[in-house]
Amino acid sequence: MGRDYVIITDSSNDLPAGYAEEQGVVIIPISFEIGDEVFDGREKTLTKKEFYDRMRAGQGTKTAAPNINDIEEEFEKALSAGKDVLFTCLSSGISSTINNAFVCKEEMQEKYPDAEICVFDSICASGGHGLLIYHAIENKKKGMSVTENMQALEELKHRIVHKFTVDDLTYLQRGGRISKTAAVIGGMIQLKPVLHVDTEGRLAAESKVRGRKKALNQLLAEMDICTGSYADKQDVVLICHADCPEDAEYVRAKVEEKYHPNKIIMSEVGPIVGAHVGPGTMVLIFEGDKR
């Protein structure tokens, strides 16, 4: 297996609270703003319910990528203890975190020339990134070295399929994803978009339906289309919701009934992703032949 190593990531992964940390993964918090307050995700933070209630009340949101110092600090802790590093983060198509990580790698490699420092662009978001971290943890348990683990994740990430729908177009409009006119008209006719994360790790539109239940069923229909040869061998499916647990349970039951995955992980969309998609977002993550 070679030297021991530490898996380091950011707080955008939307795994269940505490899961990654319990498995020895180091989480670098991403700060966020809501209203006129800044939360660092460490000493000062909000529950997800509080966060979405404040969004519903009309408070604006912002997020910022982890800075170089935050990443460097965690690299230093691992490397100074004689361990290698596997760093994975939110997609480069969405965040600049990966660029900061490469700067840290270059600096740390000079100081620790014998260390393996693997910086991995997940090209995933939310639970898709979380699913990769889940597999990184399992790969390490199986005895994979840091480089073997990264190679396995590199192959897997192209099969991680993200399908999600939002309940309110306002938040996509605020983030510049759609025009204000489209958001207003879409809201009037109950238009619900189904989106995905494309092969370059960027958010992209998939389809549009009218009504919430149709949008949830469309997520399931997209799963039918995209699983391909993985239809009867779903290992882990991850379902995330932004303060809409009943809808998440509806999707879970349908996935369980049809695909019988080995494991379904239920989680919540946190403030980092939620700031851009809003309350009521439903995310379905699974493995397929292609995105």
mmCIF file of N, CA, C and O in Angstrom, residues 161-163 194 206 216-232 234 237 250-251 253-260 284-291:
data_model
loop_
_atom_site.group_PDB
_atom_site.id
_atom_site.type_symbol
_atom_site.label_atom_id
_atom_site.label_comp_id
_atom_site.label_asym_id
_atom_site.label_seq_id
_atom_site.Cartn_x
_atom_site.Cartn_y
_atom_site.Cartn_z
ATOM 1 N N VAL A 161 -23.513 10.169 -12.471
ATOM 2 C CA VAL A 161 -24.563 10.927 -13.146
ATOM 3 C C VAL A 161 -25.320 11.772 -12.111
ATOM 4 O O VAL A 161 -25.755 11.263 -11.080
ATOM 5 N N HIS A 162 -25.461 13.057 -12.407
ATOM 6 C CA HIS A 162 -26.207 13.988 -11.545
ATOM 7 C C HIS A 162 -27.499 14.372 -12.270
ATOM 8 O O HIS A 162 -27.459 14.874 -13.391
ATOM 9 N N LYS A 163 -28.623 14.191 -11.616
ATOM 10 C CA LYS A 163 -29.884 14.710 -12.113
ATOM 11 C C LYS A 163 -30.536 15.478 -10.969
ATOM 12 O O LYS A 163 -30.637 14.962 -9.858
ATOM 13 N N VAL A 194 -35.271 20.255 -15.196
ATOM 14 C CA VAL A 194 -34.404 19.157 -14.769
ATOM 15 C C VAL A 194 -33.027 19.451 -15.350
ATOM 16 O O VAL A 194 -32.891 19.708 -16.548
ATOM 17 N N GLU A 206 -31.424 20.077 -18.846
ATOM 18 C CA GLU A 206 -31.753 18.779 -19.436
ATOM 19 C C GLU A 206 -33.119 18.832 -20.107
ATOM 20 O O GLU A 206 -33.276 18.535 -21.271
ATOM 21 N N LEU A 216 -40.189 15.409 -10.313
ATOM 22 C CA LEU A 216 -39.614 14.286 -9.563
ATOM 23 C C LEU A 216 -39.638 13.015 -10.412
ATOM 24 O O LEU A 216 -38.671 12.247 -10.439
ATOM 25 N N ASN A 217 -40.743 12.804 -11.098
ATOM 26 C CA ASN A 217 -40.837 11.617 -11.963
ATOM 27 C C ASN A 217 -39.871 11.707 -13.139
ATOM 28 O O ASN A 217 -39.375 10.673 -13.624
ATOM 29 N N GLN A 218 -39.590 12.927 -13.583
ATOM 30 C CA GLN A 218 -38.631 13.091 -14.675
ATOM 31 C C GLN A 218 -37.229 12.734 -14.224
ATOM 32 O O GLN A 218 -36.442 12.176 -15.005
ATOM 33 N N LEU A 219 -36.891 13.041 -12.963
ATOM 34 C CA LEU A 219 -35.602 12.603 -12.430
ATOM 35 C C LEU A 219 -35.466 11.092 -12.550
ATOM 36 O O LEU A 219 -34.424 10.565 -12.960
ATOM 37 N N LEU A 220 -36.523 10.395 -12.184
ATOM 38 C CA LEU A 220 -36.520 8.928 -12.235
ATOM 39 C C LEU A 220 -36.456 8.435 -13.676
ATOM 40 O O LEU A 220 -35.783 7.445 -13.970
ATOM 41 N N ALA A 221 -37.153 9.136 -14.579
ATOM 42 C CA ALA A 221 -37.105 8.763 -15.994
ATOM 43 C C ALA A 221 -35.698 8.944 -16.559
ATOM 44 O O ALA A 221 -35.224 8.129 -17.366
ATOM 45 N N GLU A 222 -35.017 10.009 -16.129
ATOM 46 C CA GLU A 222 -33.646 10.236 -16.584
ATOM 47 C C GLU A 222 -32.720 9.139 -16.065
ATOM 48 O O GLU A 222 -31.776 8.731 -16.752
ATOM 49 N N MET A 223 -32.997 8.655 -14.866
ATOM 50 C CA MET A 223 -32.201 7.540 -14.342
ATOM 51 C C MET A 223 -32.384 6.308 -15.213
ATOM 52 O O MET A 223 -31.426 5.588 -15.515
ATOM 53 N N ASP A 224 -33.619 6.070 -15.638
ATOM 54 C CA ASP A 224 -33.886 4.937 -16.534
ATOM 55 C C ASP A 224 -33.061 5.037 -17.817
ATOM 56 O O ASP A 224 -32.554 4.041 -18.337
ATOM 57 N N ILE A 225 -32.930 6.258 -18.319
ATOM 58 C CA ILE A 225 -32.221 6.472 -19.580
ATOM 59 C C ILE A 225 -30.709 6.313 -19.405
ATOM 60 O O ILE A 225 -30.034 5.722 -20.256
ATOM 61 N N CYS A 226 -30.178 6.826 -18.302
ATOM 62 C CA CYS A 226 -28.731 6.979 -18.169
ATOM 63 C C CYS A 226 -27.999 5.818 -17.498
ATOM 64 O O CYS A 226 -26.774 5.731 -17.606
ATOM 65 N N THR A 227 -28.703 4.956 -16.798
ATOM 66 C CA THR A 227 -27.998 3.867 -16.112
ATOM 67 C C THR A 227 -27.323 2.916 -17.083
ATOM 68 O O THR A 227 -26.223 2.420 -16.828
ATOM 69 N N GLY A 228 -27.988 2.640 -18.227
ATOM 70 C CA GLY A 228 -27.385 1.760 -19.233
ATOM 71 C C GLY A 228 -27.043 0.396 -18.664
ATOM 72 O O GLY A 228 -27.868 -0.268 -18.029
ATOM 73 N N SER A 229 -25.798 -0.024 -18.834
ATOM 74 C CA SER A 229 -25.374 -1.346 -18.372
ATOM 75 C C SER A 229 -25.295 -1.443 -16.852
ATOM 76 O O SER A 229 -25.086 -2.534 -16.307
ATOM 77 N N TYR A 230 -25.473 -0.309 -16.160
ATOM 78 C CA TYR A 230 -25.459 -0.312 -14.693
ATOM 79 C C TYR A 230 -26.865 -0.397 -14.103
ATOM 80 O O TYR A 230 -27.039 -0.281 -12.893
ATOM 81 N N ALA A 231 -27.863 -0.620 -14.934
ATOM 82 C CA ALA A 231 -29.251 -0.657 -14.457
ATOM 83 C C ALA A 231 -29.463 -1.706 -13.376
ATOM 84 O O ALA A 231 -30.202 -1.483 -12.414
ATOM 85 N N ASP A 232 -28.813 -2.864 -13.517
ATOM 86 C CA ASP A 232 -29.023 -3.945 -12.548
ATOM 87 C C ASP A 232 -27.825 -4.126 -11.615
ATOM 88 O O ASP A 232 -27.708 -5.152 -10.947
ATOM 89 N N GLN A 234 -26.500 -1.227 -9.538
ATOM 90 C CA GLN A 234 -26.296 0.016 -8.799
ATOM 91 C C GLN A 234 -25.723 -0.314 -7.426
ATOM 92 O O GLN A 234 -26.350 -1.017 -6.634
ATOM 93 N N VAL A 237 -26.517 4.646 -4.417
ATOM 94 C CA VAL A 237 -27.269 5.780 -4.951
ATOM 95 C C VAL A 237 -27.357 6.820 -3.848
ATOM 96 O O VAL A 237 -27.598 6.488 -2.685
ATOM 97 N N TYR A 250 -40.060 10.062 -1.495
ATOM 98 C CA TYR A 250 -40.774 9.585 -2.687
ATOM 99 C C TYR A 250 -39.778 9.048 -3.711
ATOM 100 O O TYR A 250 -39.954 7.948 -4.258
ATOM 101 N N VAL A 251 -38.723 9.815 -3.975
ATOM 102 C CA VAL A 251 -37.705 9.396 -4.937
ATOM 103 C C VAL A 251 -36.987 8.140 -4.432
ATOM 104 O O VAL A 251 -36.745 7.196 -5.194
ATOM 105 N N ALA A 253 -38.066 5.747 -2.476
ATOM 106 C CA ALA A 253 -38.911 4.558 -2.588
ATOM 107 C C ALA A 253 -38.970 4.052 -4.025
ATOM 108 O O ALA A 253 -38.937 2.834 -4.270
ATOM 109 N N LYS A 254 -39.061 4.962 -4.978
ATOM 110 C CA LYS A 254 -39.119 4.573 -6.394
ATOM 111 C C LYS A 254 -37.800 3.946 -6.848
ATOM 112 O O LYS A 254 -37.804 2.952 -7.598
ATOM 113 N N VAL A 255 -36.668 4.518 -6.407
ATOM 114 C CA VAL A 255 -35.363 3.969 -6.773
ATOM 115 C C VAL A 255 -35.191 2.578 -6.161
ATOM 116 O O VAL A 255 -34.729 1.639 -6.825
ATOM 117 N N GLU A 256 -35.556 2.437 -4.906
ATOM 118 C CA GLU A 256 -35.452 1.144 -4.222
ATOM 119 C C GLU A 256 -36.306 0.087 -4.916
ATOM 120 O O GLU A 256 -35.861 -1.047 -5.137
ATOM 121 N N GLU A 257 -37.507 0.468 -5.279
ATOM 122 C CA GLU A 257 -38.446 -0.472 -5.913
ATOM 123 C C GLU A 257 -37.926 -0.988 -7.252
ATOM 124 O O GLU A 257 -38.052 -2.178 -7.560
ATOM 125 N N LYS A 258 -37.309 -0.115 -8.020
ATOM 126 C CA LYS A 258 -36.899 -0.509 -9.374
ATOM 127 C C LYS A 258 -35.482 -1.045 -9.453
ATOM 128 O O LYS A 258 -35.208 -2.008 -10.183
ATOM 129 N N TYR A 259 -34.537 -0.430 -8.716
ATOM 130 C CA TYR A 259 -33.126 -0.746 -8.926
ATOM 131 C C TYR A 259 -32.487 -1.584 -7.816
ATOM 132 O O TYR A 259 -31.433 -2.179 -8.040
ATOM 133 N N HIS A 260 -33.069 -1.608 -6.648
ATOM 134 C CA HIS A 260 -32.535 -2.393 -5.521
ATOM 135 C C HIS A 260 -31.029 -2.189 -5.343
ATOM 136 O O HIS A 260 -30.259 -3.157 -5.327
ATOM 137 N N LEU A 284 -30.500 13.603 -7.477
ATOM 138 C CA LEU A 284 -30.414 12.144 -7.594
ATOM 139 C C LEU A 284 -29.071 11.803 -8.249
ATOM 140 O O LEU A 284 -28.789 12.234 -9.358
ATOM 141 N N ILE A 285 -28.263 11.021 -7.531
ATOM 142 C CA ILE A 285 -26.918 10.683 -7.990
ATOM 143 C C ILE A 285 -26.810 9.167 -8.126
ATOM 144 O O ILE A 285 -27.145 8.426 -7.184
ATOM 145 N N PHE A 286 -26.318 8.712 -9.261
ATOM 146 C CA PHE A 286 -26.193 7.265 -9.490
ATOM 147 C C PHE A 286 -25.089 7.010 -10.508
ATOM 148 O O PHE A 286 -24.493 7.945 -11.060
ATOM 149 N N GLU A 287 -24.837 5.746 -10.759
ATOM 150 C CA GLU A 287 -23.784 5.377 -11.701
ATOM 151 C C GLU A 287 -24.407 4.970 -13.041
ATOM 152 O O GLU A 287 -25.397 4.245 -13.075
ATOM 153 N N GLY A 288 -23.823 5.453 -14.130
ATOM 154 C CA GLY A 288 -24.332 5.138 -15.457
ATOM 155 C C GLY A 288 -23.202 4.970 -16.457
ATOM 156 O O GLY A 288 -22.025 5.216 -16.141
ATOM 157 N N ASP A 289 -23.530 4.574 -17.660
ATOM 158 C CA ASP A 289 -22.508 4.392 -18.695
ATOM 159 C C ASP A 289 -21.846 5.713 -19.066
ATOM 160 O O ASP A 289 -20.677 5.755 -19.407
ATOM 161 N N LYS A 290 -22.605 6.769 -19.019
ATOM 162 C CA LYS A 290 -22.056 8.099 -19.325
ATOM 163 C C LYS A 290 -22.982 9.150 -18.710
ATOM 164 O O LYS A 290 -24.118 8.873 -18.368
ATOM 165 N N ARG A 291 -22.450 10.358 -18.633
ATOM 166 C CA ARG A 291 -23.233 11.439 -18.059
ATOM 167 C C ARG A 291 -24.313 11.913 -19.009
ATOM 168 O O ARG A 291 -25.274 12.516 -18.583
#
